[in-house]
Amino acid sequence: MPPEKHHADRPLRVLVTGGAGFLGSHLCRTLIGLGHEVICLDNFFTGQRRNVADLMGHPAFELIRHDIVNPVFLEVDQIYNLACPASPVHYQYNPIKTIKTSVLGSVNMLGLAKRVNARILQASTSEVYGDPQVHPQKEDYWGHVNPIGMRSCYDEGKRCAETLFFDYHRQEKVDIKVARIFNTYGPAMAANDGRVVSNFIRQALTGKPLSIFGDGSQTRSFCYVDDLIGGLMALMDSPPDVTGPVNLGNPDEITIAELARIVIEMTASKSAIESHPLPNDDPVQRQPDITLARERLSWEPTVDLQAGLQASIDYFADLLDIKISRTA
Ligand code: NAD
Ligand code: UDP
C-alpha cells in the first residue's frame, strides 16, 4: 500500500502555528529531528526567537512572523495549530485578541487545511471542561464553563474552535485531530509566563515568597513537555477515524500547596509561602482520564513530577544565571 498522504513515515512539510512558544518550539525541534520540513509561524506575543534560536539556519526550518487572525497561503501536509496564549495572565491581557486568535485563527487555518488538503491538529485544552463537576474528566463530559467570566475568552474561544474543527470535518471533510491538553510544564516556558510551575520555580530560585492563590487546596495534574509532544505527534499520526477530542496529560493529581512544598524542597530554597486571593472561576480540581489516549494512541506519560521538575529547575537556574545545590 502507498504511504498515507499525511502520515509522518516520510518527510513532510509541517506548519506549526505558535511555533516559537513553549510547546511549539519543542514540537518544531522534534519534527526537524525526525527529518521533516518545518514552517514555524508566530506573532511573538508570548513566543520568543530564543526558543528556536538553535533551529535558525537549519535548511529544513523556516520562521515566519504572522498573526493567524489573518489568512496565510502556504503549501503544507500537516498543520499543528498551537497559536494562542496559554497562561491566564497572558490570555486575559487582551481578551478580545485571545478569542479572535482561537476563532478567526481556526477559521483561517481550517480554510488553509481544506485548500491544500492538509491534516490539521488543534491544541485544545482541559479548560473546555471549565470548573468540572465530573472527576476525573473524560472526553464525553461537556464541561461547566462560565461564558462571561475572566477566563471565558480562552475557554469559550477554545470551545468554539473545537466546534469549527468538527464542522469543517463534517461539512468539508477536513482531516482533523483535536487534542485536549492538560497543564504542561518544562524548559522553554517564559520566565514571565505566569503559570504556577514557572512562577514557583522562579520565586524559589530567587528567594521570593511563593505566591499561592487561595488556600492551595485546588488541584492540577502536571505533564512534562516531552511526554506531551509525544502525545500530540501520536495523535497527528493516528488513523483518520481518530479525530478526538483526546485528553493528553498526566493523571497524577497534586494540590498547589503540595507543589509549592516540593519546589521549595527541590531547590533547597528559603522562600516563604505568601497567600493571594484566588482568581475568579479558578477550577477547583483537574485530572485527565487518558483511557482513550492509551487505547487509540498507545500513549501515556512516562516522566514523573520529580524528574520533570528537576529538568525545569535546571532550565530556569540557567536562564536566571543562578547556581543551585541539588537536594536529590
Ligand atoms: P505559549 O504562550 O508559550 O505559546 C503560544 C504561542 O502562540 C506563542 O509563541 C505566541 O507568540 C503565539 N501566538 C499567540 N497568538 C498568536 C496569533 N494570533 N498568531 C500567531 N501566533 C500567536 O503557550 P503554550 O503553552 O506553548 O501553548 C501552546 C498551545 O497549547 C496553545 O494553543 C494553548 O492554548 C495550548 N495549551 C497549552 C497548555 C499548557 O499547559 N502548556 C494546556 C492546554 C492547552
Ligand atoms: N496559581 C498559584 N500561584 C501562581 C500561579 C497560579 O497558586 O503563582 C494557581 C492558580 O490559581 C491555579 C493553579 O495554580 O489554581 C494553576 O494555575 P496556572 O495559571 O498554572 O494554570 P490553570 O490551570 O489555572 O490554567
Short mmCIF file of C-alpha atoms and ligand atoms in Angstrom, two decimals:
data_model
loop_
_atom_site.label_atom_id
_atom_site.label_comp_id
_atom_site.label_asym_id
_atom_site.label_seq_id
_atom_site.Cartn_x
_atom_site.Cartn_y
_atom_site.Cartn_z
CA MET A 1 0.00 0.00 0.00
CA PRO A 2 1.34 3.52 -0.76
CA PRO A 3 2.09 5.55 2.38
CA GLU A 4 -0.83 7.61 3.60
CA LYS A 5 -0.52 11.25 2.45
CA HIS A 6 -0.46 12.73 5.92
CA HIS A 7 1.46 10.10 7.79
CA ALA A 8 4.85 11.13 9.17
CA ASP A 9 6.63 7.98 7.97
CA ARG A 10 8.04 10.08 5.11
CA PRO A 11 9.40 13.64 5.16
CA LEU A 12 6.52 16.08 5.30
CA ARG A 13 6.18 19.85 5.24
CA VAL A 14 4.65 20.78 8.56
CA LEU A 15 3.25 24.13 9.65
CA VAL A 16 3.43 24.84 13.40
CA THR A 17 1.48 27.95 14.39
CA GLY A 18 2.67 29.32 17.71
CA GLY A 19 5.93 27.54 16.91
CA ALA A 20 8.10 29.99 18.85
CA GLY A 21 6.17 29.40 22.07
CA PHE A 22 6.75 26.88 24.82
CA LEU A 23 5.13 23.77 23.32
CA GLY A 24 5.60 24.90 19.72
CA SER A 25 9.37 25.22 19.97
CA HIS A 26 9.71 21.69 21.39
CA LEU A 27 7.47 20.38 18.62
CA CYS A 28 9.45 22.18 15.86
CA ARG A 29 12.72 20.74 17.22
CA THR A 30 11.32 17.20 17.39
CA LEU A 31 9.88 17.39 13.87
CA ILE A 32 13.16 18.71 12.46
CA GLY A 33 14.99 15.91 14.28
CA LEU A 34 12.75 13.39 12.51
CA GLY A 35 13.67 14.81 9.10
CA HIS A 36 10.58 16.90 8.39
CA GLU A 37 10.49 20.39 6.91
CA VAL A 38 9.03 22.85 9.42
CA ILE A 39 7.42 26.24 8.88
CA CYS A 40 7.19 27.93 12.26
CA LEU A 41 4.66 30.75 12.24
CA ASP A 42 4.32 33.13 15.19
CA ASN A 43 3.32 36.71 16.03
CA PHE A 44 5.72 36.69 19.03
CA PHE A 45 3.04 37.75 21.52
CA THR A 46 4.29 35.23 24.09
CA GLY A 47 6.75 33.33 21.90
CA GLN A 48 10.39 34.25 21.57
CA ARG A 49 13.05 33.81 18.92
CA ARG A 50 15.42 32.44 21.55
CA ASN A 51 13.16 29.36 21.84
CA VAL A 52 14.01 28.39 18.27
CA ALA A 53 17.45 30.05 18.00
CA ASP A 54 19.14 26.65 17.65
CA LEU A 55 16.95 25.87 14.61
CA MET A 56 17.65 29.10 12.75
CA GLY A 57 19.84 28.39 9.75
CA HIS A 58 18.77 24.74 9.58
CA PRO A 59 17.92 24.09 5.92
CA ALA A 60 14.60 22.46 6.84
CA PHE A 61 13.44 25.24 9.21
CA GLU A 62 11.65 28.46 8.28
CA LEU A 63 10.39 31.14 10.68
CA ILE A 64 7.57 33.46 9.61
CA ARG A 65 6.21 36.39 11.61
CA HIS A 66 2.48 36.21 11.03
CA ASP A 67 -0.72 36.59 13.01
CA ILE A 68 -3.20 33.75 12.40
CA VAL A 69 -6.09 36.17 12.76
CA ASN A 70 -5.14 36.96 9.13
CA PRO A 71 -5.20 34.32 6.36
CA VAL A 72 -1.97 32.81 5.13
CA PHE A 73 -1.28 30.86 1.94
CA LEU A 74 1.23 28.02 2.19
CA GLU A 75 1.63 24.51 0.77
CA VAL A 76 1.86 22.06 3.67
CA ASP A 77 0.98 18.44 4.52
CA GLN A 78 0.23 18.89 8.21
CA ILE A 79 -0.76 21.81 10.43
CA TYR A 80 -0.35 21.91 14.21
CA ASN A 81 -2.47 24.88 15.34
CA LEU A 82 -0.85 25.91 18.62
CA ALA A 83 -1.03 29.70 18.29
CA CYS A 84 -2.80 31.15 21.33
CA PRO A 85 -1.54 32.50 24.65
CA ALA A 86 -2.00 29.75 27.25
CA SER A 87 -1.21 31.40 30.58
CA PRO A 88 -4.18 33.09 32.31
CA VAL A 89 -2.06 36.26 32.76
CA HIS A 90 -1.34 36.45 29.04
CA TYR A 91 -4.71 35.40 27.66
CA GLN A 92 -6.50 37.90 29.91
CA TYR A 93 -4.17 40.75 28.85
CA ASN A 94 -6.18 41.33 25.67
CA PRO A 95 -9.21 39.03 25.89
CA ILE A 96 -10.71 40.19 22.60
CA LYS A 97 -7.50 39.31 20.80
CA THR A 98 -7.42 35.93 22.55
CA ILE A 99 -10.87 34.97 21.33
CA LYS A 100 -10.08 36.27 17.83
CA THR A 101 -6.97 34.09 17.79
CA SER A 102 -8.94 30.97 18.70
CA VAL A 103 -11.94 31.64 16.46
CA LEU A 104 -10.69 33.63 13.45
CA GLY A 105 -7.34 31.83 13.66
CA SER A 106 -9.08 28.46 13.49
CA VAL A 107 -11.21 29.57 10.54
CA ASN A 108 -8.06 30.66 8.69
CA MET A 109 -6.11 27.50 9.49
CA LEU A 110 -9.04 25.22 8.68
CA GLY A 111 -9.52 27.10 5.40
CA LEU A 112 -5.86 26.52 4.60
CA ALA A 113 -6.13 22.81 5.51
CA LYS A 114 -9.16 22.49 3.24
CA ARG A 115 -7.46 24.27 0.31
CA VAL A 116 -4.25 22.24 0.39
CA ASN A 117 -5.75 19.00 1.75
CA ALA A 118 -3.60 19.07 4.89
CA ARG A 119 -4.27 17.20 8.11
CA ILE A 120 -4.78 19.69 10.95
CA LEU A 121 -4.44 19.30 14.71
CA GLN A 122 -5.93 21.75 17.19
CA ALA A 123 -4.27 22.40 20.55
CA SER A 124 -7.43 22.48 22.64
CA THR A 125 -7.38 22.45 26.40
CA SER A 126 -8.72 20.99 29.62
CA GLU A 127 -10.25 24.46 30.06
CA VAL A 128 -13.12 23.31 27.81
CA TYR A 129 -14.26 21.40 30.93
CA GLY A 130 -14.26 24.66 32.94
CA ASP A 131 -14.61 24.09 36.68
CA PRO A 132 -15.53 20.43 36.25
CA GLN A 133 -18.30 18.71 38.16
CA VAL A 134 -17.16 15.32 36.89
CA HIS A 135 -13.86 13.93 38.10
CA PRO A 136 -11.58 12.81 36.51
CA GLN A 137 -12.55 14.41 33.21
CA LYS A 138 -13.40 12.16 30.26
CA GLU A 139 -13.80 13.39 26.71
CA ASP A 140 -17.59 12.86 26.76
CA TYR A 141 -18.03 15.36 29.62
CA TRP A 142 -19.47 18.60 28.19
CA GLY A 143 -17.99 20.85 30.83
CA HIS A 144 -19.03 23.54 33.29
CA VAL A 145 -17.88 26.84 31.83
CA ASN A 146 -18.78 30.42 32.72
CA PRO A 147 -19.47 32.11 29.34
CA ILE A 148 -18.94 35.68 30.62
CA GLY A 149 -16.08 35.47 33.14
CA MET A 150 -12.41 36.43 33.07
CA ARG A 151 -11.36 33.03 31.70
CA SER A 152 -14.15 32.88 29.10
CA CYS A 153 -12.12 34.46 26.27
CA TYR A 154 -9.86 31.42 26.46
CA ASP A 155 -12.33 28.69 27.47
CA GLU A 156 -15.12 29.69 25.10
CA GLY A 157 -12.65 30.58 22.33
CA LYS A 158 -11.22 27.07 22.54
CA ARG A 159 -14.71 25.53 22.72
CA CYS A 160 -15.77 27.45 19.60
CA ALA A 161 -12.54 26.34 17.89
CA GLU A 162 -13.46 22.71 18.62
CA THR A 163 -16.90 23.34 17.10
CA LEU A 164 -15.28 24.82 13.99
CA PHE A 165 -12.96 21.83 13.67
CA PHE A 166 -15.83 19.37 13.81
CA ASP A 167 -18.00 21.42 11.42
CA TYR A 168 -15.15 21.62 8.87
CA HIS A 169 -14.72 17.88 9.31
CA ARG A 170 -18.41 17.06 8.82
CA GLN A 171 -19.16 19.65 6.12
CA GLU A 172 -15.87 19.90 4.23
CA LYS A 173 -14.28 16.52 5.07
CA VAL A 174 -11.19 18.19 6.54
CA ASP A 175 -8.92 15.65 8.22
CA ILE A 176 -8.91 16.89 11.84
CA LYS A 177 -7.37 15.98 15.19
CA VAL A 178 -8.36 17.68 18.45
CA ALA A 179 -6.10 17.33 21.49
CA ARG A 180 -7.34 18.48 24.90
CA ILE A 181 -4.10 19.38 26.62
CA PHE A 182 -3.89 19.43 30.42
CA ASN A 183 -1.35 21.59 32.34
CA THR A 184 2.05 21.04 30.76
CA TYR A 185 5.36 22.40 32.01
CA GLY A 186 9.07 22.23 31.30
CA PRO A 187 12.05 24.04 29.80
CA ALA A 188 11.27 26.92 27.39
CA MET A 189 8.37 28.23 29.47
CA ALA A 190 8.86 32.00 29.63
CA ALA A 191 10.15 33.30 32.97
CA ASN A 192 7.22 35.75 33.00
CA ASP A 193 4.76 33.09 31.84
CA GLY A 194 2.64 33.47 34.98
CA ARG A 195 1.65 29.82 35.24
CA VAL A 196 2.14 28.08 38.52
CA VAL A 197 5.15 25.85 37.82
CA SER A 198 7.29 28.62 36.28
CA ASN A 199 6.18 31.10 38.98
CA PHE A 200 7.05 28.75 41.85
CA ILE A 201 10.43 27.74 40.41
CA ARG A 202 11.41 31.35 39.62
CA GLN A 203 10.30 32.52 43.06
CA ALA A 204 12.07 29.67 44.86
CA LEU A 205 15.30 30.22 42.93
CA THR A 206 15.33 33.97 43.61
CA GLY A 207 14.35 33.66 47.29
CA LYS A 208 10.99 35.39 46.77
CA PRO A 209 7.85 34.13 48.52
CA LEU A 210 5.90 31.50 46.58
CA SER A 211 2.54 33.01 45.59
CA ILE A 212 -0.23 30.56 46.42
CA PHE A 213 -3.62 31.68 45.11
CA GLY A 214 -6.39 30.77 47.55
CA ASP A 215 -5.64 28.15 50.20
CA GLY A 216 -3.69 25.94 47.78
CA SER A 217 -6.15 23.06 48.06
CA GLN A 218 -7.07 23.28 44.35
CA THR A 219 -5.56 20.50 42.27
CA ARG A 220 -3.91 20.20 38.88
CA SER A 221 -2.25 17.31 37.02
CA PHE A 222 1.09 18.31 35.52
CA CYS A 223 2.50 16.75 32.37
CA TYR A 224 6.14 17.09 31.33
CA VAL A 225 6.62 18.68 27.92
CA ASP A 226 8.43 15.73 26.27
CA ASP A 227 5.52 13.44 27.11
CA LEU A 228 3.01 15.93 25.75
CA ILE A 229 4.87 16.39 22.46
CA GLY A 230 4.91 12.60 22.03
CA GLY A 231 1.14 12.59 22.57
CA LEU A 232 0.50 15.36 20.04
CA MET A 233 2.55 13.57 17.40
CA ALA A 234 0.91 10.22 18.13
CA LEU A 235 -2.46 11.86 17.64
CA MET A 236 -1.36 13.56 14.40
CA ASP A 237 -0.17 10.20 13.05
CA SER A 238 -3.24 8.25 14.18
CA PRO A 239 -5.73 6.76 11.67
CA PRO A 240 -8.21 9.24 10.11
CA ASP A 241 -11.12 7.96 12.22
CA VAL A 242 -9.33 9.14 15.39
CA THR A 243 -10.46 12.75 15.26
CA GLY A 244 -10.52 13.24 19.02
CA PRO A 245 -11.14 15.09 21.14
CA VAL A 246 -8.46 13.18 23.05
CA ASN A 247 -7.24 14.14 26.51
CA LEU A 248 -3.45 14.46 26.70
CA GLY A 249 -2.00 14.96 30.16
CA ASN A 250 -0.56 13.28 33.19
CA PRO A 251 -3.20 11.79 35.50
CA ASP A 252 -1.05 12.31 38.63
CA GLU A 253 -3.02 14.93 40.54
CA ILE A 254 -1.49 17.21 43.15
CA THR A 255 -2.62 20.20 45.23
CA ILE A 256 -0.98 23.55 44.54
CA ALA A 257 0.17 23.71 48.19
CA GLU A 258 1.94 20.37 47.77
CA LEU A 259 3.57 21.56 44.55
CA ALA A 260 4.92 24.60 46.43
CA ARG A 261 6.36 22.34 49.14
CA ILE A 262 8.08 20.10 46.58
CA VAL A 263 9.58 23.03 44.65
CA ILE A 264 10.95 24.58 47.87
CA GLU A 265 12.45 21.24 48.87
CA MET A 266 13.99 20.52 45.46
CA THR A 267 15.59 23.96 45.20
CA ALA A 268 16.66 23.96 48.87
CA SER A 269 15.04 27.40 48.93
CA LYS A 270 14.46 29.56 51.99
CA SER A 271 11.42 31.14 50.35
CA ALA A 272 8.27 31.60 52.40
CA ILE A 273 4.71 30.99 51.22
CA GLU A 274 2.53 34.03 50.52
CA SER A 275 -1.25 33.80 50.16
CA HIS A 276 -3.01 35.72 47.38
CA PRO A 277 -6.71 35.90 46.53
CA LEU A 278 -7.99 33.06 44.38
CA PRO A 279 -8.76 34.37 40.86
CA ASN A 280 -12.41 34.19 39.74
CA ASP A 281 -13.53 30.91 38.17
CA ASP A 282 -10.26 29.16 39.08
CA PRO A 283 -11.08 25.44 38.65
CA VAL A 284 -11.09 23.53 41.95
CA GLN A 285 -9.79 20.26 40.57
CA ARG A 286 -8.47 18.86 37.34
CA GLN A 287 -7.34 15.40 36.31
CA PRO A 288 -7.45 13.83 32.86
CA ASP A 289 -8.90 10.41 32.20
CA ILE A 290 -6.46 9.22 29.50
CA THR A 291 -8.06 5.86 28.75
CA LEU A 292 -8.81 6.96 25.17
CA ALA A 293 -5.21 8.07 24.52
CA ARG A 294 -3.92 4.80 25.98
CA GLU A 295 -6.28 2.73 23.82
CA ARG A 296 -6.19 4.62 20.50
CA LEU A 297 -2.72 6.20 20.56
CA SER A 298 -0.88 3.68 22.76
CA TRP A 299 0.32 6.78 24.59
CA GLU A 300 0.79 7.61 28.23
CA PRO A 301 3.21 9.90 30.09
CA THR A 302 6.44 8.40 31.36
CA VAL A 303 8.19 11.34 33.09
CA ASP A 304 7.33 11.67 36.79
CA LEU A 305 6.90 15.02 38.52
CA GLN A 306 10.24 14.86 40.34
CA ALA A 307 12.22 14.28 37.11
CA GLY A 308 10.26 16.88 35.15
CA LEU A 309 10.62 19.49 37.88
CA GLN A 310 14.36 18.86 38.09
CA ALA A 311 14.77 19.49 34.35
CA SER A 312 12.65 22.65 34.69
CA ILE A 313 14.59 23.88 37.73
CA ASP A 314 17.86 23.35 35.85
CA TYR A 315 16.47 25.30 32.89
CA PHE A 316 15.32 28.27 34.98
CA ALA A 317 18.53 28.31 37.03
CA ASP A 318 20.47 28.57 33.78
CA LEU A 319 18.11 31.20 32.38
CA LEU A 320 18.31 33.31 35.54
CA ASP A 321 22.03 32.57 35.97
CA ILE A 322 21.57 31.09 39.44
CA LYS A 323 23.76 28.37 40.91
CA ILE A 324 21.72 25.66 42.61
CA SER A 325 22.61 22.96 45.09
CA ARG A 326 20.90 19.66 44.33
CA THR A 327 18.78 18.15 47.10
CA ALA A 328 18.35 14.80 45.41
P1 NAD B 1 2.77 29.86 24.66
O1 NAD B 1 2.13 31.14 25.06
O2 NAD B 1 4.17 29.62 25.10
O3 NAD B 1 2.75 29.70 23.08
C1 NAD B 1 1.75 30.23 22.27
C2 NAD B 1 2.42 30.75 21.01
O4 NAD B 1 1.42 31.27 20.12
C3 NAD B 1 3.39 31.91 21.29
O5 NAD B 1 4.59 31.70 20.59
C4 NAD B 1 2.65 33.14 20.78
O6 NAD B 1 3.50 34.19 20.40
C5 NAD B 1 1.85 32.55 19.64
N1 NAD B 1 0.64 33.30 19.28
C6 NAD B 1 -0.33 33.76 20.12
N2 NAD B 1 -1.28 34.36 19.41
C7 NAD B 1 -0.93 34.28 18.10
C8 NAD B 1 -1.52 34.72 16.90
N3 NAD B 1 -2.68 35.40 16.89
N4 NAD B 1 -0.89 34.46 15.74
C9 NAD B 1 0.30 33.80 15.72
N5 NAD B 1 0.92 33.36 16.85
C10 NAD B 1 0.30 33.60 18.02
O7 NAD B 1 1.81 28.70 25.15
P2 NAD B 1 2.00 27.11 25.12
O8 NAD B 1 1.95 26.63 26.50
O9 NAD B 1 3.12 26.75 24.25
O10 NAD B 1 0.62 26.69 24.43
C11 NAD B 1 0.56 26.31 23.06
C12 NAD B 1 -0.86 25.89 22.74
O11 NAD B 1 -1.24 24.78 23.55
C13 NAD B 1 -1.90 26.98 22.97
O12 NAD B 1 -2.86 26.92 21.95
C14 NAD B 1 -2.52 26.60 24.29
O13 NAD B 1 -3.85 27.05 24.40
C15 NAD B 1 -2.44 25.08 24.24
N6 NAD B 1 -2.43 24.51 25.59
C16 NAD B 1 -1.31 24.58 26.36
C17 NAD B 1 -1.33 24.06 27.65
C18 NAD B 1 -0.13 24.09 28.54
O14 NAD B 1 -0.24 23.68 29.70
N7 NAD B 1 1.04 24.50 28.09
C19 NAD B 1 -2.51 23.50 28.16
C20 NAD B 1 -3.64 23.47 27.34
C21 NAD B 1 -3.59 23.97 26.05
N1 UDP B 2 -1.54 29.51 40.91
C1 UDP B 2 -0.95 29.83 42.14
N2 UDP B 2 0.11 30.69 42.13
C2 UDP B 2 0.62 31.22 40.98
C3 UDP B 2 0.04 30.86 39.75
C4 UDP B 2 -1.06 30.00 39.75
O1 UDP B 2 -1.39 29.38 43.20
O2 UDP B 2 1.60 31.97 41.07
C5 UDP B 2 -2.66 28.56 40.92
C6 UDP B 2 -3.86 29.01 40.09
O3 UDP B 2 -4.74 29.76 40.87
C7 UDP B 2 -4.44 27.66 39.67
C8 UDP B 2 -3.23 26.74 39.56
O4 UDP B 2 -2.19 27.37 40.32
O5 UDP B 2 -5.28 27.16 40.68
C9 UDP B 2 -2.76 26.54 38.15
O6 UDP B 2 -2.64 27.81 37.55
P1 UDP B 2 -1.99 28.04 36.12
O7 UDP B 2 -2.02 29.51 35.86
O8 UDP B 2 -0.67 27.36 36.05
O9 UDP B 2 -2.93 27.26 35.11
P2 UDP B 2 -4.52 26.98 35.02
O10 UDP B 2 -4.63 25.52 35.22
O11 UDP B 2 -5.27 27.73 36.07
O12 UDP B 2 -4.88 27.43 33.65
#
